[in-house]
mmCIF file with all atom_site columns, C-alpha atoms in Angstrom:
data_model
loop_
_atom_site.group_PDB
_atom_site.id
_atom_site.type_symbol
_atom_site.label_atom_id
_atom_site.label_alt_id
_atom_site.label_comp_id
_atom_site.label_asym_id
_atom_site.label_entity_id
_atom_site.label_seq_id
_atom_site.pdbx_PDB_ins_code
_atom_site.Cartn_x
_atom_site.Cartn_y
_atom_site.Cartn_z
_atom_site.occupancy
_atom_site.B_iso_or_equiv
_atom_site.pdbx_formal_charge
_atom_site.auth_seq_id
_atom_site.auth_comp_id
_atom_site.auth_asym_id
_atom_site.auth_atom_id
_atom_site.pdbx_PDB_model_num
ATOM 1   C CA . MET F 1 1   ? 11.231 -28.182 8.425  1.00 0.00 ? 1   MET F CA 1
ATOM 2   C CA . ASP F 1 2   ? 9.447  -27.326 5.244  1.00 0.00 ? 2   ASP F CA 1
ATOM 3   C CA . SER F 1 3   ? 8.067  -23.726 5.547  1.00 0.00 ? 3   SER F CA 1
ATOM 4   C CA . ALA F 1 4   ? 6.991  -23.361 1.889  1.00 0.00 ? 4   ALA F CA 1
ATOM 5   C CA . PRO F 1 5   ? 3.244  -22.711 1.202  1.00 0.00 ? 5   PRO F CA 1
ATOM 6   C CA . SER F 1 6   ? 1.329  -25.625 -0.468 1.00 0.00 ? 6   SER F CA 1
ATOM 7   C CA . ALA F 1 7   ? 1.782  -25.536 -4.259 1.00 0.00 ? 7   ALA F CA 1
ATOM 8   C CA . THR F 1 8   ? -1.881 -25.842 -4.549 1.00 0.00 ? 8   THR F CA 1
ATOM 9   C CA . GLY F 1 9   ? -3.021 -23.218 -2.057 1.00 0.00 ? 9   GLY F CA 1
ATOM 10  C CA . PRO F 1 10  ? -2.386 -19.451 -1.387 1.00 0.00 ? 10  PRO F CA 1
ATOM 11  C CA . ILE F 1 11  ? 0.119  -18.225 1.088  1.00 0.00 ? 11  ILE F CA 1
ATOM 12  C CA . ARG F 1 12  ? -1.388 -18.222 4.485  1.00 0.00 ? 12  ARG F CA 1
ATOM 13  C CA . LEU F 1 13  ? -0.626 -14.845 6.046  1.00 0.00 ? 13  LEU F CA 1
ATOM 14  C CA . LEU F 1 14  ? -1.118 -13.562 9.712  1.00 0.00 ? 14  LEU F CA 1
ATOM 15  C CA . LEU F 1 15  ? -1.033 -9.604  9.871  1.00 0.00 ? 15  LEU F CA 1
ATOM 16  C CA . VAL F 1 16  ? 0.224  -8.257  13.194 1.00 0.00 ? 16  VAL F CA 1
ATOM 17  C CA . GLU F 1 17  ? -0.733 -4.299  12.992 1.00 0.00 ? 17  GLU F CA 1
ATOM 18  C CA . ASP F 1 18  ? -1.919 -2.045  15.774 1.00 0.00 ? 18  ASP F CA 1
ATOM 19  C CA . HIS F 1 19  ? -2.786 0.996   13.505 1.00 0.00 ? 19  HIS F CA 1
ATOM 20  C CA . ALA F 1 20  ? -6.373 0.390   12.218 1.00 0.00 ? 20  ALA F CA 1
ATOM 21  C CA . GLN F 1 21  ? -5.993 2.274   9.241  1.00 0.00 ? 21  GLN F CA 1
ATOM 22  C CA . VAL F 1 22  ? -2.841 0.589   8.110  1.00 0.00 ? 22  VAL F CA 1
ATOM 23  C CA . ALA F 1 23  ? -4.301 -2.865  8.841  1.00 0.00 ? 23  ALA F CA 1
ATOM 24  C CA . MET F 1 24  ? -7.514 -1.847  6.936  1.00 0.00 ? 24  MET F CA 1
ATOM 25  C CA . ALA F 1 25  ? -5.579 -0.765  3.959  1.00 0.00 ? 25  ALA F CA 1
ATOM 26  C CA . LEU F 1 26  ? -3.468 -4.060  4.132  1.00 0.00 ? 26  LEU F CA 1
ATOM 27  C CA . ASP F 1 27  ? -6.638 -6.087  4.419  1.00 0.00 ? 27  ASP F CA 1
ATOM 28  C CA . ALA F 1 28  ? -8.440 -4.385  1.427  1.00 0.00 ? 28  ALA F CA 1
ATOM 29  C CA . ALA F 1 29  ? -5.154 -4.836  -0.460 1.00 0.00 ? 29  ALA F CA 1
ATOM 30  C CA . PHE F 1 30  ? -4.858 -8.519  0.195  1.00 0.00 ? 30  PHE F CA 1
ATOM 31  C CA . GLU F 1 31  ? -8.540 -9.024  -0.848 1.00 0.00 ? 31  GLU F CA 1
ATOM 32  C CA . THR F 1 32  ? -7.451 -8.498  -4.457 1.00 0.00 ? 32  THR F CA 1
ATOM 33  C CA . VAL F 1 33  ? -4.504 -10.797 -4.362 1.00 0.00 ? 33  VAL F CA 1
ATOM 34  C CA . PRO F 1 34  ? -5.431 -14.284 -5.172 1.00 0.00 ? 34  PRO F CA 1
ATOM 35  C CA . ASP F 1 35  ? -2.064 -16.081 -3.962 1.00 0.00 ? 35  ASP F CA 1
ATOM 36  C CA . ILE F 1 36  ? -2.125 -14.468 -0.436 1.00 0.00 ? 36  ILE F CA 1
ATOM 37  C CA . GLU F 1 37  ? -4.794 -15.320 2.050  1.00 0.00 ? 37  GLU F CA 1
ATOM 38  C CA . LEU F 1 38  ? -5.076 -13.167 5.167  1.00 0.00 ? 38  LEU F CA 1
ATOM 39  C CA . VAL F 1 39  ? -6.143 -15.767 7.774  1.00 0.00 ? 39  VAL F CA 1
ATOM 40  C CA . ALA F 1 40  ? -6.008 -13.694 10.834 1.00 0.00 ? 40  ALA F CA 1
ATOM 41  C CA . ARG F 1 41  ? -5.225 -10.286 12.097 1.00 0.00 ? 41  ARG F CA 1
ATOM 42  C CA . ALA F 1 42  ? -3.760 -9.318  15.472 1.00 0.00 ? 42  ALA F CA 1
ATOM 43  C CA . LYS F 1 43  ? -3.217 -5.898  17.105 1.00 0.00 ? 43  LYS F CA 1
ATOM 44  C CA . GLY F 1 44  ? -0.410 -6.877  19.519 1.00 0.00 ? 44  GLY F CA 1
ATOM 45  C CA . ILE F 1 45  ? 1.833  -9.742  20.588 1.00 0.00 ? 45  ILE F CA 1
ATOM 46  C CA . SER F 1 46  ? -0.769 -11.002 23.135 1.00 0.00 ? 46  SER F CA 1
ATOM 47  C CA . ASP F 1 47  ? -3.062 -11.607 20.179 1.00 0.00 ? 47  ASP F CA 1
ATOM 48  C CA . ALA F 1 48  ? -0.595 -12.781 17.588 1.00 0.00 ? 48  ALA F CA 1
ATOM 49  C CA . VAL F 1 49  ? 1.092  -15.642 19.629 1.00 0.00 ? 49  VAL F CA 1
ATOM 50  C CA . PRO F 1 50  ? -2.183 -17.473 19.914 1.00 0.00 ? 50  PRO F CA 1
ATOM 51  C CA . ALA F 1 51  ? -3.393 -16.416 16.449 1.00 0.00 ? 51  ALA F CA 1
ATOM 52  C CA . ALA F 1 52  ? -0.159 -18.158 15.091 1.00 0.00 ? 52  ALA F CA 1
ATOM 53  C CA . GLY F 1 53  ? -0.780 -21.488 16.960 1.00 0.00 ? 53  GLY F CA 1
ATOM 54  C CA . GLU F 1 54  ? -4.370 -21.464 15.760 1.00 0.00 ? 54  GLU F CA 1
ATOM 55  C CA . HIS F 1 55  ? -3.891 -20.534 12.170 1.00 0.00 ? 55  HIS F CA 1
ATOM 56  C CA . GLN F 1 56  ? -0.582 -21.901 11.406 1.00 0.00 ? 56  GLN F CA 1
ATOM 57  C CA . PRO F 1 57  ? 0.231  -19.225 8.793  1.00 0.00 ? 57  PRO F CA 1
ATOM 58  C CA . ASP F 1 58  ? 3.052  -19.605 6.097  1.00 0.00 ? 58  ASP F CA 1
ATOM 59  C CA . VAL F 1 59  ? 4.025  -15.951 6.919  1.00 0.00 ? 59  VAL F CA 1
ATOM 60  C CA . VAL F 1 60  ? 3.532  -13.603 9.806  1.00 0.00 ? 60  VAL F CA 1
ATOM 61  C CA . LEU F 1 61  ? 3.809  -9.971  8.613  1.00 0.00 ? 61  LEU F CA 1
ATOM 62  C CA . LEU F 1 62  ? 4.923  -8.282  12.032 1.00 0.00 ? 62  LEU F CA 1
ATOM 63  C CA . ASP F 1 63  ? 4.742  -4.687  12.920 1.00 0.00 ? 63  ASP F CA 1
ATOM 64  C CA . ARG F 1 64  ? 7.779  -3.826  15.067 1.00 0.00 ? 64  ARG F CA 1
ATOM 65  C CA . ARG F 1 65  ? 6.275  -1.234  17.248 1.00 0.00 ? 65  ARG F CA 1
ATOM 66  C CA . LEU F 1 66  ? 3.135  -2.690  18.905 1.00 0.00 ? 66  LEU F CA 1
ATOM 67  C CA . PRO F 1 67  ? 1.303  -1.614  22.085 1.00 0.00 ? 67  PRO F CA 1
ATOM 68  C CA . ASP F 1 68  ? 2.495  -4.574  24.234 1.00 0.00 ? 68  ASP F CA 1
ATOM 69  C CA . GLY F 1 69  ? 6.273  -4.649  23.031 1.00 0.00 ? 69  GLY F CA 1
ATOM 70  C CA . ASP F 1 70  ? 8.720  -4.780  20.364 1.00 0.00 ? 70  ASP F CA 1
ATOM 71  C CA . GLY F 1 71  ? 7.768  -7.082  17.548 1.00 0.00 ? 71  GLY F CA 1
ATOM 72  C CA . ILE F 1 72  ? 11.332 -8.493  17.206 1.00 0.00 ? 72  ILE F CA 1
ATOM 73  C CA . ASP F 1 73  ? 11.023 -9.918  20.750 1.00 0.00 ? 73  ASP F CA 1
ATOM 74  C CA . ALA F 1 74  ? 7.953  -11.791 19.620 1.00 0.00 ? 74  ALA F CA 1
ATOM 75  C CA . ILE F 1 75  ? 9.607  -13.834 16.790 1.00 0.00 ? 75  ILE F CA 1
ATOM 76  C CA . ALA F 1 76  ? 10.705 -16.825 19.021 1.00 0.00 ? 76  ALA F CA 1
ATOM 77  C CA . LEU F 1 77  ? 7.403  -17.072 20.537 1.00 0.00 ? 77  LEU F CA 1
ATOM 78  C CA . LEU F 1 78  ? 5.708  -16.995 17.059 1.00 0.00 ? 78  LEU F CA 1
ATOM 79  C CA . HIS F 1 79  ? 7.991  -19.698 16.178 1.00 0.00 ? 79  HIS F CA 1
ATOM 80  C CA . GLU F 1 80  ? 7.159  -21.779 19.124 1.00 0.00 ? 80  GLU F CA 1
ATOM 81  C CA . GLN F 1 81  ? 3.304  -21.629 18.370 1.00 0.00 ? 81  GLN F CA 1
ATOM 82  C CA . SER F 1 82  ? 3.884  -22.121 14.637 1.00 0.00 ? 82  SER F CA 1
ATOM 83  C CA . PRO F 1 83  ? 7.301  -23.653 13.956 1.00 0.00 ? 83  PRO F CA 1
ATOM 84  C CA . GLY F 1 84  ? 6.761  -23.569 10.192 1.00 0.00 ? 84  GLY F CA 1
ATOM 85  C CA . CYS F 1 85  ? 5.942  -19.767 9.983  1.00 0.00 ? 85  CYS F CA 1
ATOM 86  C CA . ARG F 1 86  ? 8.351  -17.256 8.529  1.00 0.00 ? 86  ARG F CA 1
ATOM 87  C CA . VAL F 1 87  ? 8.405  -13.751 10.130 1.00 0.00 ? 87  VAL F CA 1
ATOM 88  C CA . LEU F 1 88  ? 8.648  -10.594 8.031  1.00 0.00 ? 88  LEU F CA 1
ATOM 89  C CA . VAL F 1 89  ? 9.080  -7.591  10.179 1.00 0.00 ? 89  VAL F CA 1
ATOM 90  C CA . PHE F 1 90  ? 7.271  -4.588  8.710  1.00 0.00 ? 90  PHE F CA 1
ATOM 91  C CA . THR F 1 91  ? 8.287  -1.268  10.132 1.00 0.00 ? 91  THR F CA 1
ATOM 92  C CA . GLY F 1 92  ? 8.356  2.462   9.669  1.00 0.00 ? 92  GLY F CA 1
ATOM 93  C CA . GLY F 1 93  ? 12.185 2.910   10.037 1.00 0.00 ? 93  GLY F CA 1
ATOM 94  C CA . ALA F 1 94  ? 15.133 0.604   10.552 1.00 0.00 ? 94  ALA F CA 1
ATOM 95  C CA . ASP F 1 95  ? 18.853 0.611   10.334 1.00 0.00 ? 95  ASP F CA 1
ATOM 96  C CA . ARG F 1 96  ? 21.491 -2.307  9.872  1.00 0.00 ? 96  ARG F CA 1
ATOM 97  C CA . ALA F 1 97  ? 21.480 -2.743  13.795 1.00 0.00 ? 97  ALA F CA 1
ATOM 98  C CA . VAL F 1 98  ? 17.530 -3.436  13.650 1.00 0.00 ? 98  VAL F CA 1
ATOM 99  C CA . ALA F 1 99  ? 18.188 -5.867  10.564 1.00 0.00 ? 99  ALA F CA 1
ATOM 100 C CA . ASP F 1 100 ? 20.795 -7.488  12.531 1.00 0.00 ? 100 ASP F CA 1
ATOM 101 C CA . ARG F 1 101 ? 18.327 -8.105  15.521 1.00 0.00 ? 101 ARG F CA 1
ATOM 102 C CA . VAL F 1 102 ? 15.365 -9.306  13.259 1.00 0.00 ? 102 VAL F CA 1
ATOM 103 C CA . ALA F 1 103 ? 17.900 -11.977 11.626 1.00 0.00 ? 103 ALA F CA 1
ATOM 104 C CA . ALA F 1 104 ? 19.321 -12.893 15.152 1.00 0.00 ? 104 ALA F CA 1
ATOM 105 C CA . ALA F 1 105 ? 15.866 -13.289 16.441 1.00 0.00 ? 105 ALA F CA 1
ATOM 106 C CA . GLY F 1 106 ? 15.111 -15.812 13.623 1.00 0.00 ? 106 GLY F CA 1
ATOM 107 C CA . GLY F 1 107 ? 13.257 -13.530 11.407 1.00 0.00 ? 107 GLY F CA 1
ATOM 108 C CA . ALA F 1 108 ? 13.028 -14.076 7.649  1.00 0.00 ? 108 ALA F CA 1
ATOM 109 C CA . GLY F 1 109 ? 13.126 -10.451 6.692  1.00 0.00 ? 109 GLY F CA 1
ATOM 110 C CA . LEU F 1 110 ? 12.616 -6.770  7.281  1.00 0.00 ? 110 LEU F CA 1
ATOM 111 C CA . LEU F 1 111 ? 10.578 -4.439  5.052  1.00 0.00 ? 111 LEU F CA 1
ATOM 112 C CA . LEU F 1 112 ? 10.027 -0.696  5.444  1.00 0.00 ? 112 LEU F CA 1
ATOM 113 C CA . LYS F 1 113 ? 6.472  0.557   5.503  1.00 0.00 ? 113 LYS F CA 1
ATOM 114 C CA . ALA F 1 114 ? 7.383  3.465   2.910  1.00 0.00 ? 114 ALA F CA 1
ATOM 115 C CA . GLY F 1 115 ? 7.666  0.948   -0.003 1.00 0.00 ? 115 GLY F CA 1
ATOM 116 C CA . LEU F 1 116 ? 5.239  0.083   -2.606 1.00 0.00 ? 116 LEU F CA 1
ATOM 117 C CA . LEU F 1 117 ? 2.560  -2.552  -2.299 1.00 0.00 ? 117 LEU F CA 1
ATOM 118 C CA . GLU F 1 118 ? 4.070  -4.426  -5.128 1.00 0.00 ? 118 GLU F CA 1
ATOM 119 C CA . ASP F 1 119 ? 7.197  -4.598  -3.293 1.00 0.00 ? 119 ASP F CA 1
ATOM 120 C CA . LEU F 1 120 ? 5.431  -5.904  -0.116 1.00 0.00 ? 120 LEU F CA 1
ATOM 121 C CA . LEU F 1 121 ? 3.579  -8.654  -2.014 1.00 0.00 ? 121 LEU F CA 1
ATOM 122 C CA . ASP F 1 122 ? 6.957  -9.721  -3.740 1.00 0.00 ? 122 ASP F CA 1
ATOM 123 C CA . THR F 1 123 ? 8.591  -9.781  -0.400 1.00 0.00 ? 123 THR F CA 1
ATOM 124 C CA . ILE F 1 124 ? 5.829  -11.805 1.171  1.00 0.00 ? 124 ILE F CA 1
ATOM 125 C CA . ARG F 1 125 ? 6.021  -14.289 -1.778 1.00 0.00 ? 125 ARG F CA 1
ATOM 126 C CA . ARG F 1 126 ? 9.825  -14.548 -1.397 1.00 0.00 ? 126 ARG F CA 1
ATOM 127 C CA . VAL F 1 127 ? 9.865  -15.208 2.246  1.00 0.00 ? 127 VAL F CA 1
ATOM 128 C CA . ALA F 1 128 ? 6.983  -17.818 1.817  1.00 0.00 ? 128 ALA F CA 1
ATOM 129 C CA . ALA F 1 129 ? 9.066  -19.560 -0.794 1.00 0.00 ? 129 ALA F CA 1
ATOM 130 C CA . GLY F 1 130 ? 12.034 -19.784 1.850  1.00 0.00 ? 130 GLY F CA 1
ATOM 131 C CA . GLU F 1 131 ? 14.053 -16.747 0.803  1.00 0.00 ? 131 GLU F CA 1
ATOM 132 C CA . ASP F 1 132 ? 15.344 -14.200 3.358  1.00 0.00 ? 132 ASP F CA 1
ATOM 133 C CA . SER F 1 133 ? 14.656 -10.555 2.363  1.00 0.00 ? 133 SER F CA 1
ATOM 134 C CA . PHE F 1 134 ? 15.919 -7.479  4.199  1.00 0.00 ? 134 PHE F CA 1
ATOM 135 C CA . ASP F 1 135 ? 15.133 -3.938  3.084  1.00 0.00 ? 135 ASP F CA 1
ATOM 136 C CA . VAL F 1 136 ? 18.617 -2.528  4.546  1.00 0.00 ? 136 VAL F CA 1
ATOM 137 C CA . ASP F 1 137 ? 22.052 -3.582  3.805  1.00 0.00 ? 137 ASP F CA 1
ATOM 138 C CA . LEU F 1 138 ? 23.484 -6.287  5.683  1.00 0.00 ? 138 LEU F CA 1
ATOM 139 C CA . PRO F 1 139 ? 26.764 -7.994  5.418  1.00 0.00 ? 139 PRO F CA 1
ATOM 140 C CA . GLY F 1 140 ? 26.262 -11.241 3.370  1.00 0.00 ? 140 GLY F CA 1
ATOM 141 C CA . ARG F 1 141 ? 22.675 -10.319 2.511  1.00 0.00 ? 141 ARG F CA 1
ATOM 142 C CA . PRO F 1 142 ? 21.821 -8.342  -0.677 1.00 0.00 ? 142 PRO F CA 1
ATOM 143 C CA . ALA F 1 143 ? 19.597 -5.249  0.119  1.00 0.00 ? 143 ALA F CA 1
ATOM 144 C CA . ARG F 1 144 ? 16.073 -5.533  -1.387 1.00 0.00 ? 144 ARG F CA 1
ATOM 145 C CA . ARG F 1 145 ? 14.966 -2.198  -2.508 1.00 0.00 ? 145 ARG F CA 1
#
């Protein structure tokens, strides 16, 4: 299964974030980034799953704490709707146990919201290119800081 974005087009991104201010800030940031196209936004799992099916994103940037559940539990559903997508969990706090859950669920990475925008963009690009990228230490996986 080839999940890498087209060499001629931007990375297609689905943003799943329930906090309006965070979503608006990310939306504005992505407007200035030519190689990442925000194809859809969702506020929860119930919106994200059909959006993944409709838009077939390269990367899903998925908040962990959503009004209708834990984002990690939605990774398999997102993959069912968009088999080629790579899921990057974006959360306010995590430890190795959370990162292990993301990896076990089929997630491509975990990134803390406290990081810099450039780190987020770099991680999205790396995940889209097929790399896994976890922001916390995992055995056998280098930490991305």
